[in-house]
Coordinates of C-alpha atoms in Angstrom, one line a residue:
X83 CA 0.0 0.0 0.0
X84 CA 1.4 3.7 -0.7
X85 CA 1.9 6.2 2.0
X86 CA 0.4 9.4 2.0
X87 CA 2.6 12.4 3.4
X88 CA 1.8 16.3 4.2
X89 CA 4.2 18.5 4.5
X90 CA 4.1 22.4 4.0
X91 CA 7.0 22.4 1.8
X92 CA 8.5 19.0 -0.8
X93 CA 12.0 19.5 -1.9
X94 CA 13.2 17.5 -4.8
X95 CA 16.8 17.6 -5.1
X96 CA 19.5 17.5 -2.1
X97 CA 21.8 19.7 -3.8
X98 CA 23.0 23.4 -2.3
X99 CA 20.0 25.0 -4.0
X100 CA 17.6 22.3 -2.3
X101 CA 19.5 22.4 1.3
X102 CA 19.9 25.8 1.2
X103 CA 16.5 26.5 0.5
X104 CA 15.4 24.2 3.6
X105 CA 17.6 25.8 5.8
X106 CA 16.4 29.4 4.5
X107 CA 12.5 29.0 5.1
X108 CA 10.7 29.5 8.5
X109 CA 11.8 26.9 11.2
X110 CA 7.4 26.2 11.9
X111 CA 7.2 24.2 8.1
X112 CA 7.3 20.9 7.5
X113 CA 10.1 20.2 5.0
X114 CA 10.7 17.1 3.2
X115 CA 13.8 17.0 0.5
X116 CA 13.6 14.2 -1.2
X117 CA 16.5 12.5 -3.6
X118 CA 17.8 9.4 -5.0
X119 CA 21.2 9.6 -2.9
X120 CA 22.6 11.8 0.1
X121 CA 24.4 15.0 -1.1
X122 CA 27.8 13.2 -2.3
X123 CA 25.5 12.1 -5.3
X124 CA 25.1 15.4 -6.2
X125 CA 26.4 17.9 -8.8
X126 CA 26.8 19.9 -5.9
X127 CA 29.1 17.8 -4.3
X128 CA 31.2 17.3 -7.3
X129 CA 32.0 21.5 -7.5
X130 CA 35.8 21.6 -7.6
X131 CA 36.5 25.2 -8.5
X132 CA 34.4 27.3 -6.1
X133 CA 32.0 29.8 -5.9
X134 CA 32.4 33.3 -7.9
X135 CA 31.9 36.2 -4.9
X136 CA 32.8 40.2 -5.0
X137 CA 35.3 39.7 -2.2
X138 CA 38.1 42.1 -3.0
X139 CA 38.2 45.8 -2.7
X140 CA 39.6 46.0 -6.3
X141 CA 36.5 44.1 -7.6
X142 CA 33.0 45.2 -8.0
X143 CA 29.3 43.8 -8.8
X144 CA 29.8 46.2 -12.0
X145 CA 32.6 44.2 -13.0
X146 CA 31.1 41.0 -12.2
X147 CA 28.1 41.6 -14.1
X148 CA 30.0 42.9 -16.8
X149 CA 32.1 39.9 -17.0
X150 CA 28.8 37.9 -16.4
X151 CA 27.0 39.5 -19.5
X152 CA 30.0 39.4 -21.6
X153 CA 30.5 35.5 -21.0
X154 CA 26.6 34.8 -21.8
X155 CA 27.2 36.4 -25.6
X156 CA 23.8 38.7 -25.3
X157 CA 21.3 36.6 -24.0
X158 CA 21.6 37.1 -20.1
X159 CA 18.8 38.8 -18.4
X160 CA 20.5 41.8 -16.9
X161 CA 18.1 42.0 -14.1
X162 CA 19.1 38.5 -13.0
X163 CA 22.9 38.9 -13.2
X164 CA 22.3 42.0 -11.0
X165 CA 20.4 40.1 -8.5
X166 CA 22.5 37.0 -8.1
X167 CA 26.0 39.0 -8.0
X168 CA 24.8 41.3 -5.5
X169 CA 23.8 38.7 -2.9
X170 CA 27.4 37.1 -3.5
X171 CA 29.4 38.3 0.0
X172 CA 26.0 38.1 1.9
X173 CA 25.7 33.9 0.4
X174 CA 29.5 33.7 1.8
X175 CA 28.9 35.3 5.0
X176 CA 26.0 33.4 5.4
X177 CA 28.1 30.1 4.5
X178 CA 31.1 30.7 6.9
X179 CA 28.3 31.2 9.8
X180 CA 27.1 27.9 8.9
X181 CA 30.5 26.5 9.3
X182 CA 32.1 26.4 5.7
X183 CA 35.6 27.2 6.0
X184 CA 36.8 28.8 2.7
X185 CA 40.7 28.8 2.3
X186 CA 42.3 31.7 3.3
X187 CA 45.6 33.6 2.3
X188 CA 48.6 32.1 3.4
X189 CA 51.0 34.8 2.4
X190 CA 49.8 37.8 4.6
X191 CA 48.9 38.3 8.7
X192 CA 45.7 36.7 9.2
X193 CA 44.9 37.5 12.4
X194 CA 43.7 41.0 12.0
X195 CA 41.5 41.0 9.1
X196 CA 41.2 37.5 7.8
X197 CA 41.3 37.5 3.8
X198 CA 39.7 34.9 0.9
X199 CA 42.4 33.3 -1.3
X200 CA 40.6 34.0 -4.5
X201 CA 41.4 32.5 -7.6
X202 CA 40.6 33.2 -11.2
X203 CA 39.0 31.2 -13.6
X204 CA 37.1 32.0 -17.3
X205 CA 35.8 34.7 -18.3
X206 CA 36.6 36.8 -15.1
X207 CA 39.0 39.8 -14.9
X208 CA 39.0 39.7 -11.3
X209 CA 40.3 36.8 -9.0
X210 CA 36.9 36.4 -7.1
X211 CA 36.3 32.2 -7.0
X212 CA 36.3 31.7 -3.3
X213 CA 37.2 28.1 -2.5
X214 CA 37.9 25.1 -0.4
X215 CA 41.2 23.9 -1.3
X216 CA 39.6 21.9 -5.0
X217 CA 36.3 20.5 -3.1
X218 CA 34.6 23.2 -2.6
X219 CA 31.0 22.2 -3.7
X220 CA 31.9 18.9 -1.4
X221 CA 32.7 21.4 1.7
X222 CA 29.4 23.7 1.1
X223 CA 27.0 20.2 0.6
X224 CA 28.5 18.5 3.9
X225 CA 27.9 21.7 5.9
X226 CA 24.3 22.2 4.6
X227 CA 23.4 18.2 4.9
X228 CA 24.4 18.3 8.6
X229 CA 22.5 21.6 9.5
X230 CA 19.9 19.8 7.6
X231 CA 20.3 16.7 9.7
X232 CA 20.3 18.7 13.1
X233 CA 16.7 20.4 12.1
X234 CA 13.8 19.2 13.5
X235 CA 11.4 20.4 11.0
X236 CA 13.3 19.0 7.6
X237 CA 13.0 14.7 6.9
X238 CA 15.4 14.2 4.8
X239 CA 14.4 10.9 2.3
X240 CA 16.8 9.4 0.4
X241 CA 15.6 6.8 -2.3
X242 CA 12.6 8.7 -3.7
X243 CA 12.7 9.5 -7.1
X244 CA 9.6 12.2 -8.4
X245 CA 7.8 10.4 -10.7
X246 CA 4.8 13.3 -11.7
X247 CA 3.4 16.4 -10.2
X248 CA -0.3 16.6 -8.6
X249 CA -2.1 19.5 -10.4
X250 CA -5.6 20.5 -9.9
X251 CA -7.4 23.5 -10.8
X252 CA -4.4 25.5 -12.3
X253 CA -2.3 24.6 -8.8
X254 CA 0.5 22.0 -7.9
X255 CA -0.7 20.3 -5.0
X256 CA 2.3 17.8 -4.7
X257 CA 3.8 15.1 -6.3
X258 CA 3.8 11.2 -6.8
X259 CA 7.3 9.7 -5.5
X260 CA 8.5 6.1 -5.7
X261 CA 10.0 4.6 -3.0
X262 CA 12.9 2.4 -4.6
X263 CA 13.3 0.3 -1.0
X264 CA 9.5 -0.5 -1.0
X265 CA 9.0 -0.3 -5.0
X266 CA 5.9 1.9 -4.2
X267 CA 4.7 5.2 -5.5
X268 CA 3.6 7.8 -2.7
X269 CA 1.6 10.8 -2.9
X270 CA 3.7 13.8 -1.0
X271 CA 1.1 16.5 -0.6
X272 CA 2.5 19.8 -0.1
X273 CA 1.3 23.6 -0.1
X274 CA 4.6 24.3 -2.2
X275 CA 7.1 22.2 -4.1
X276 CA 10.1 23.1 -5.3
X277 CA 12.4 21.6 -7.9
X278 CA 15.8 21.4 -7.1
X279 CA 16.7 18.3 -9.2
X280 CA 19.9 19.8 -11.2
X281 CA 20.6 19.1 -14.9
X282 CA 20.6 16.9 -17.6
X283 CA 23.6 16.2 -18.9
X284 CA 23.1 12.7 -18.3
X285 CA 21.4 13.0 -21.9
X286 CA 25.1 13.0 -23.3
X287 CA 27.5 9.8 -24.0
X288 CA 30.5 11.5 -22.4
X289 CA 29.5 13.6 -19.0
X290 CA 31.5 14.9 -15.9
X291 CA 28.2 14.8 -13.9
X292 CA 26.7 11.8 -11.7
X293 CA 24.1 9.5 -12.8
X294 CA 21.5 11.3 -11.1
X295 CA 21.5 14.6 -13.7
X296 CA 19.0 12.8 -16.0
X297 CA 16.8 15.9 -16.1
X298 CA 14.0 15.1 -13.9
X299 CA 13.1 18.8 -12.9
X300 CA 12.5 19.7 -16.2
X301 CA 10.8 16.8 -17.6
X302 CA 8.0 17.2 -14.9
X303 CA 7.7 20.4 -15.2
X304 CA 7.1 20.4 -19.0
X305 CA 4.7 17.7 -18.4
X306 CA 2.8 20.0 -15.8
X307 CA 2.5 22.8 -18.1
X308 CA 5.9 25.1 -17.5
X309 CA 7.4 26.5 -20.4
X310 CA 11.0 25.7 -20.8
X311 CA 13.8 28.0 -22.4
X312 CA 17.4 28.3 -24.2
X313 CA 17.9 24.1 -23.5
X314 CA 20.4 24.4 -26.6
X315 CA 23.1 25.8 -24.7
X316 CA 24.8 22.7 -23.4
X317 CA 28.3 23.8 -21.7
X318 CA 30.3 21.1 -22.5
X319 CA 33.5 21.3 -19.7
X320 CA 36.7 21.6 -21.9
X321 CA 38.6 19.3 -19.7
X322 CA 37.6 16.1 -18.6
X323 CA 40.5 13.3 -17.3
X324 CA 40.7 11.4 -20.0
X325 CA 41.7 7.7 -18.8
X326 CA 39.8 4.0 -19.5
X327 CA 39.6 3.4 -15.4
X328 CA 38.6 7.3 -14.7
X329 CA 34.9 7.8 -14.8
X330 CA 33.3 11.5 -15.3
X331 CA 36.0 13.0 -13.3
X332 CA 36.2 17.0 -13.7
X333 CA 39.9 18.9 -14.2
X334 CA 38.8 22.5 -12.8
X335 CA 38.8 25.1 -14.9
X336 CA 40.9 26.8 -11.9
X337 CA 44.3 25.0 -12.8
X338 CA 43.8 26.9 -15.9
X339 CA 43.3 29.8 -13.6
X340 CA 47.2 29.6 -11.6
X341 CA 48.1 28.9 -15.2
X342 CA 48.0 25.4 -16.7
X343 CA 48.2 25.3 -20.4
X344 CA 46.9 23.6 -22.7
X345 CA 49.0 21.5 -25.4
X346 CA 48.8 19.5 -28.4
X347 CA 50.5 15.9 -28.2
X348 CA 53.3 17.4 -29.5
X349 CA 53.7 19.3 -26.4
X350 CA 52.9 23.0 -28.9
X351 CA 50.1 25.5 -27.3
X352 CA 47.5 26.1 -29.4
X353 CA 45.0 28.3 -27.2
X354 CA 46.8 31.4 -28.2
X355 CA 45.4 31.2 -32.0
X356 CA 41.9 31.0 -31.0
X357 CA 41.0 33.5 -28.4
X358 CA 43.8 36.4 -27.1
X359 CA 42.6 35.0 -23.3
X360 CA 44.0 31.5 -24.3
X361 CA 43.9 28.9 -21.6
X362 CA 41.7 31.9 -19.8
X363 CA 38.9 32.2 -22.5
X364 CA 35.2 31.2 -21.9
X365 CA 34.6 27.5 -22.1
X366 CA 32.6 27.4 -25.1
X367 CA 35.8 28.9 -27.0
X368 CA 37.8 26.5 -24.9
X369 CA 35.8 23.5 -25.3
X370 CA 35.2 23.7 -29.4
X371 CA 39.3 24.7 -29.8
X372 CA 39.8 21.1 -28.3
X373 CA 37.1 19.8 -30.1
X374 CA 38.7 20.9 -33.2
X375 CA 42.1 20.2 -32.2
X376 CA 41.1 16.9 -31.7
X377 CA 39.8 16.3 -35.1
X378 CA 41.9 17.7 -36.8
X379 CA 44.9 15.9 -35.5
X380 CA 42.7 12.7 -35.6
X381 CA 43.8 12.8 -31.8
X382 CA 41.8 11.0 -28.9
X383 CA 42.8 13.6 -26.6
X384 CA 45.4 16.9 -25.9
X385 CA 47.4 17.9 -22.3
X386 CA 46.9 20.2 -19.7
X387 CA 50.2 20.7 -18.3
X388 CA 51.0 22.5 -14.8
X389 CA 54.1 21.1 -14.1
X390 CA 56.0 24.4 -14.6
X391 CA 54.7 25.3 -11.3
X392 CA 56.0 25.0 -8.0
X393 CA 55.3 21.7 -7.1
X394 CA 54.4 22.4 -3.3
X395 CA 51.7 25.0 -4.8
X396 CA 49.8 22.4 -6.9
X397 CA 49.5 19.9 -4.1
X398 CA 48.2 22.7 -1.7
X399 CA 46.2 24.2 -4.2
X400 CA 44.7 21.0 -6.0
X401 CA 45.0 18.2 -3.5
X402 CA 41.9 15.9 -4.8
X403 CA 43.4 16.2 -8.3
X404 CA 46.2 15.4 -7.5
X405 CA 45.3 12.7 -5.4
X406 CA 42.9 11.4 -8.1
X407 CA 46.1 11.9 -10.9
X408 CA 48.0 10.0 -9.1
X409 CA 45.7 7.1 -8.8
X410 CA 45.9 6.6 -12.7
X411 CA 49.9 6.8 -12.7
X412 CA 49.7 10.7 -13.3
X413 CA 51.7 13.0 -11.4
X414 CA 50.4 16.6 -12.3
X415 CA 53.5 18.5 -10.5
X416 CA 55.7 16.5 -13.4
X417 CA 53.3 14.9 -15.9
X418 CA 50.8 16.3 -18.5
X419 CA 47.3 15.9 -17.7
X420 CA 45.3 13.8 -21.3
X421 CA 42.1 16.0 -21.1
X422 CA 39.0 15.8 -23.5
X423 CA 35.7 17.8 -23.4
X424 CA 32.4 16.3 -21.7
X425 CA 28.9 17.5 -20.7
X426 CA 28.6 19.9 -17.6
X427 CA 26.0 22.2 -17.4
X428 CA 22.7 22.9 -18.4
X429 CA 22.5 26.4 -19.0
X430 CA 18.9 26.1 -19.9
X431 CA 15.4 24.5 -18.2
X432 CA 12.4 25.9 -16.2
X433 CA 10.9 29.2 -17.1
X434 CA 11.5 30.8 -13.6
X435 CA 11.0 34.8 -12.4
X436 CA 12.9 36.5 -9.7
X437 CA 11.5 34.6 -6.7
X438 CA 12.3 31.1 -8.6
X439 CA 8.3 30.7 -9.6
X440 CA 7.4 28.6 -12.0
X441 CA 4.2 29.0 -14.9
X442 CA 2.3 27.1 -12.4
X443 CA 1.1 28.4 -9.2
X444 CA 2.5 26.5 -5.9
X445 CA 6.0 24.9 -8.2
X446 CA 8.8 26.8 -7.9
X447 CA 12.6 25.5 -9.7
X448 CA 15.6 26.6 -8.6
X449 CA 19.6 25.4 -9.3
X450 CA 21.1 23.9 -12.6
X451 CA 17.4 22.4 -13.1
X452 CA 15.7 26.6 -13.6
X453 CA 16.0 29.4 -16.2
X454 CA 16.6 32.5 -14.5
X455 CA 18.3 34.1 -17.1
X456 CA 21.7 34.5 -15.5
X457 CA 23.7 32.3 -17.7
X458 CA 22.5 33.6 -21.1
X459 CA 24.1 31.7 -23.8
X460 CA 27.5 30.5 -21.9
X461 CA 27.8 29.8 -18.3
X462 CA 30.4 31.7 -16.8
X463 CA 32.6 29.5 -14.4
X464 CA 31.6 29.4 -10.6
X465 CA 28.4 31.4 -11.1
X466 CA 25.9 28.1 -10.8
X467 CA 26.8 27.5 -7.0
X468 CA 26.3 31.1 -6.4
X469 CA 23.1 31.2 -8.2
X470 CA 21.9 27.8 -6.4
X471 CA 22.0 30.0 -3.4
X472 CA 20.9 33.1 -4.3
X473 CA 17.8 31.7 -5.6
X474 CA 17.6 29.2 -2.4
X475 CA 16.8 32.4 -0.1
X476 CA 14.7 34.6 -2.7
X477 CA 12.0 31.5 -3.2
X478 CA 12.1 30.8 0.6
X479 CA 11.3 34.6 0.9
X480 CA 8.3 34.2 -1.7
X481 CA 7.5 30.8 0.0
X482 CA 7.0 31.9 3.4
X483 CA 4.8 35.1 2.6
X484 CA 2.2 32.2 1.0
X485 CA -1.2 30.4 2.5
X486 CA 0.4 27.3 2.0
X487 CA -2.6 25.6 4.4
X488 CA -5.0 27.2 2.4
X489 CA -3.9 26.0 -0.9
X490 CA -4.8 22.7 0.5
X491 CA -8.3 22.0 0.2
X492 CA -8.9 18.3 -1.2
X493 CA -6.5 16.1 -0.9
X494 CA -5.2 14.1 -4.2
X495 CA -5.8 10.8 -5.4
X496 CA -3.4 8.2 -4.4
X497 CA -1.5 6.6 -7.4
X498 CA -3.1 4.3 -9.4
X499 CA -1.0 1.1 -10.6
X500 CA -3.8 -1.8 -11.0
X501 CA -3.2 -1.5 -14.5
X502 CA 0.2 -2.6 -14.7
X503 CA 2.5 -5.5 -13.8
X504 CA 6.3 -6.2 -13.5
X505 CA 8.6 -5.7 -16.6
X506 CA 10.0 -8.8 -18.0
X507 CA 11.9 -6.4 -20.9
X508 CA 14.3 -4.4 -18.6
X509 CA 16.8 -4.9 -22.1
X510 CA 14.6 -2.0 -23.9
X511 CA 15.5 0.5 -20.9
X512 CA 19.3 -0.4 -21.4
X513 CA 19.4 -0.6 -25.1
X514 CA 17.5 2.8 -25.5
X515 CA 19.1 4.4 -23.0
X516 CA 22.2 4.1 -24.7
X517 CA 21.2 4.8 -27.9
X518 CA 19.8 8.0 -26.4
X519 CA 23.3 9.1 -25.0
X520 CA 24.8 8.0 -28.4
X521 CA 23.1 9.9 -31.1
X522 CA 23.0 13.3 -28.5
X523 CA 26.5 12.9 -28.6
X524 CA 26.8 12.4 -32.1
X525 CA 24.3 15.1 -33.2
X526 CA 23.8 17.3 -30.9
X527 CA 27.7 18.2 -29.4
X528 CA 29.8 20.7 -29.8
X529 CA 29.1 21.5 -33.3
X530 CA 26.3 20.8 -35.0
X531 CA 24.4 20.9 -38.1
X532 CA 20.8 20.6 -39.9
X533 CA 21.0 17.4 -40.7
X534 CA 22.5 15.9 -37.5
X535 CA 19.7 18.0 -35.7
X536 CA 16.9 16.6 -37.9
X537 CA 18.0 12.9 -37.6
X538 CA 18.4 13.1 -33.9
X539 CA 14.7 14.7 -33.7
X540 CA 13.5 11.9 -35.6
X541 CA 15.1 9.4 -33.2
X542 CA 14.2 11.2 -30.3
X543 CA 10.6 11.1 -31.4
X544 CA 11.0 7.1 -32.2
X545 CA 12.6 6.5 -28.1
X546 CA 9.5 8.7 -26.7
X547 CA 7.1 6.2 -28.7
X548 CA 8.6 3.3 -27.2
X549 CA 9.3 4.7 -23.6
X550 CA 5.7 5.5 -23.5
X551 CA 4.2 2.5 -24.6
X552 CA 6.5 1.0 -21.7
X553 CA 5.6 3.2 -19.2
X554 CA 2.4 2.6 -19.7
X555 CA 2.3 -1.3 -19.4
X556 CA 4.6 -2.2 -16.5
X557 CA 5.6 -0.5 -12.8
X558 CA 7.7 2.2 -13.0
X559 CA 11.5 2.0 -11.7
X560 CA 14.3 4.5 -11.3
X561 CA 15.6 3.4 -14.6
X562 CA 12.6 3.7 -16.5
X563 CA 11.8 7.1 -14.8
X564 CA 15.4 8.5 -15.5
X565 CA 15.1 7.1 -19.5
X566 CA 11.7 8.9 -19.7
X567 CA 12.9 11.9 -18.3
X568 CA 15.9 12.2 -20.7
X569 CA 14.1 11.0 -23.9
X570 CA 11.9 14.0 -23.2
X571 CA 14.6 16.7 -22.3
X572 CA 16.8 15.4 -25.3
X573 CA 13.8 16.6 -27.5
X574 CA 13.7 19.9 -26.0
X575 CA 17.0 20.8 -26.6
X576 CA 17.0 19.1 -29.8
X577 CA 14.4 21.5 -30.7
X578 CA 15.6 24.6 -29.1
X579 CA 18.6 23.7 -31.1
X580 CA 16.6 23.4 -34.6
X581 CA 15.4 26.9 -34.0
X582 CA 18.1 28.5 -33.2
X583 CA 19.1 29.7 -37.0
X584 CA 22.8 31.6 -35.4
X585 CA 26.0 30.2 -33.6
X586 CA 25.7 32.1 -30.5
X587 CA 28.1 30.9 -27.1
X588 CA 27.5 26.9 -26.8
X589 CA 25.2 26.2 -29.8
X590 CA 27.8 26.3 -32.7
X591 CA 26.0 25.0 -36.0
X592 CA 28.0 25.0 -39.4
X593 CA 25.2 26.0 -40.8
X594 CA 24.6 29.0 -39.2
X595 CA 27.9 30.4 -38.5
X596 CA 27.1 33.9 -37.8
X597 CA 25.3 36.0 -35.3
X598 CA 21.9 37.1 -35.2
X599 CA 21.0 40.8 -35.0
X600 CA 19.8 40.9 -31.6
X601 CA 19.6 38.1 -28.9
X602 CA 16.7 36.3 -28.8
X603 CA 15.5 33.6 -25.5
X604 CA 14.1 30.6 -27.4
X605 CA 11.2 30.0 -25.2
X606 CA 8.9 26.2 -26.1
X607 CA 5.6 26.3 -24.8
X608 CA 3.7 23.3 -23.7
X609 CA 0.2 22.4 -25.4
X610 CA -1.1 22.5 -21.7
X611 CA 0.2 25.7 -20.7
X612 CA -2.6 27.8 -18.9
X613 CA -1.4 31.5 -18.9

């Protein structure tokens, strides 16, 4: 039998942007986060680099937003940049009382004013990427789970995975959950739910993200009636450890930043002739000069190489890479670094305003899983944890100024399986799983084209057929869920992508090699939309 839960607040994801937002709303709600995993199986917990903050006195939100909007290549909502880069110090602050200890300088006297050691990564002209040691989305998730665990109004519940929202009369009224230890759906009625599910780069053959970024969030929200917007603009992470045993494990962009460089197999830069930033560019440029590098050379990979540093720096600096390195036989204070591209970021997803609302009233999205404009075309590096919490307190603002009993007036139907029965075909959810991750990689990467475009739409379209007619015949499962999920954001970017007619920051089509005029947001709406 399936359990029916009221809370005053569900959480999907256990990310920052889901912890923080618990932690941020009135201590009197009921909270429940729910996720797959604990927060190591987060993207969150993966973060190496750190979090972009105006720390410095010869840095400024002007220059950060300038940097911000410059990095997106026109399409960043400038209202959005301004909010999330003037909440940066207040975020840290609010972080270090929590207990997060960011790394500090070790070459002046800290005892009378402590400072940030801030590094510098793409895209910025400050160093403002405050940082623990190369962990630092690892230190923030730790600090938020335990406050999390100490709360007495938050249950934390691992093993759920959202299969639907509950809408009724225009209003989310919670959500249908399975339970992977009991193999049951629930019904989690809330007064407000709130997607924190991350991305979905899981949709891609080659990914530096856990299995969990399969694009849940989005997925239900299209299905609920949200509008989604600009899911062509994939940032694909220019380096990647590239090693047989090494799975999805991220180089951060902040070795570039204390100046690693980037080299051919012949051991030649080659950063220099594309961008005048080299190694220091924005990761689209980076990303699509390996990319082309790479095929042009015929090569299965190229260097990053920060061995002419001191060798007690990197080890300080970059202990879990170089821990990791090492692992593999690579010693990154003498030995070049094989790197390649791989999915990172979803710059696109749920249609979101200023307080993280959704199109539909009572769902809000916030984190990699939300549109809030900040990103525009191109991610700049470190902004996404900082916008995970930024958003975290403005929707727990916006949340706790709502009725949230009185939007609970009849309660939902529990789910309905008598119609179904155990799969005896669990090969179709392998097979088109990885066919799915395949042809995205192969037609929908770095660069693209028309044609690739068209014939992954058509396959896309094909999967969907399949996965429904499965869904609708046997008991749902996580794998099944996740393969739904992705079949259905893998046609929204694919679309996006299709009408986007320009090359603009991550999309790059041959076909359209040129700008656009102006920037346009490419916005899909769902048949069932209601505004």
């Amino acid at each position: 039998m399936s359990t029916h839960y009221r809370h005053d607040v569900v959480i999907i994801g256990r990310g920052a942007a889901g912890l923080a937002l618990a932690l941020r709303l009135p201590t009197h709600y009921r909270i429940a986060v729910l996720s797959k995993g604990d927060v190591k199986q987060s993207s969150t917990y993966w973060a190496q680099g750190g979090m972009a903050a105006v720390l410095h006195a010869r840095d400024s939100v002007d220059a950060h937003v300038d940097d911000t909007l410059r990095a997106g290549a026109g399409l960043c909502h400038r209202d959005a940049v301004e909010l999330t880069v003037s909440h940066s110090r207040e975020t840290v602050d609010w972080l270090v009382s929590l207990g997060v200890d960011f790394d500090l300088r070790d070459d002046i006297d800290q005892t009378q004013s402590p400072e940030y050691h801030l590094a510098q990564e793409g895209g910025h002209s400050h160093r403002r990427i405050v940082h623990a040691a190369d962990r630092t989305g690892g230190a923030i998730g730790e600090v938020l789970e335990q406050r999390a665990r100490q709360a007495d109004n938050i249950d934390l519940l691992p093993g759920r995975i959202a299969v639907d929202l509950v809408i009724k009369e225009g209003r989310c009224k919670g959500i249908y959950v399975l339970d992977e230890e009991k193999d049951r759906v629930d019904l989690f009625e809330a007064g407000a739910v709130v997607l924190a599910s991350g991305g979905a780069s899981k949709v891609y053959l080659y990914t530096s993200n856990p299995d969990g970024a399969s694009g849940d969030g989005i997925a239900i929200a299209w299905r609920a009636g949200c509008r989604v917007a600009n899911l062509e603009f994939n940032q694909f992470h220019p380096t990647c450890l590239y090693h047989p045993e090494a799975k999805s494990f991220l180089i951060t962009e902040a070795l570039r930043g204390e100046g690693a460089h980037l080299l051919l197999p012949n051991g030649d830069r080659f950063m220099p002739r594309f961008d005048e930033r080299a190694e220091l560019a924005p990761r689209d440029i980076v990303a699509r000069a390996i990319d082309h590098e790479m095929k042009r050379l015929g090569a299965d990979c190229v260097y990053l190489d920060i061995s002419h540093r001191d060798p007690g720096f990197v080890r300080q600096h970059f202990p879990t890479i170089y821990e990791r390195c090492l692992e593999y036989g690579i010693d990154i204070t003498q030995d070049r670094i094989p790197v390649v591209p791989a999915a990172h970021y979803t710059c696109g997803g749920v249609m979101v305003d200023s307080q993280g609302r959704t199109d539909v009233e009572g769902l809000y999205a916030i984190g990699e899983c939300s549109f809030t404009g900040l990103h525009g075309a191109n991610r700049m590096a470190s902004n996404s944890l900082l916008e995970c919490l930024v958003y975290a307190q403005v929707a727990a603002r916006h949340i706790s100024t709502q009725d949230l009993q009185g939007s609970i007036v009849q309660s939902p139907p529990p789910w309905d399986e008598s119609q179904v029965t155990n799969s005896d075909e669990d090969v179709v959810i392998s097979h088109n799983w990885h066919e799915l991750r395949r042809f995205m990689w192969d037609y929908v990467g770095i660069v693209r084209t028309n044609k690739r475009l068209q014939r992954a739409l058509r396959r896309a379209g094909l999967l969907q057929g399949e996965i429904a007619e499965y869904y609708s015949n046997y008991k749902v499962t996580n794998d099944l869920l996740e393969l739904r999920n992705l079949a259905m954001v893998a046609e929204l970017m694919i679309r996006c992508a299709i009408e986007r007619c320009e090359s603009r920051g991550l999309h790059y089509t041959l076909d359209y090699p040129e700008l656009l005029p102006e920037p346009i947001d490419t916005i899909l709406v769902p048949d069932n939309y209601r505004n």
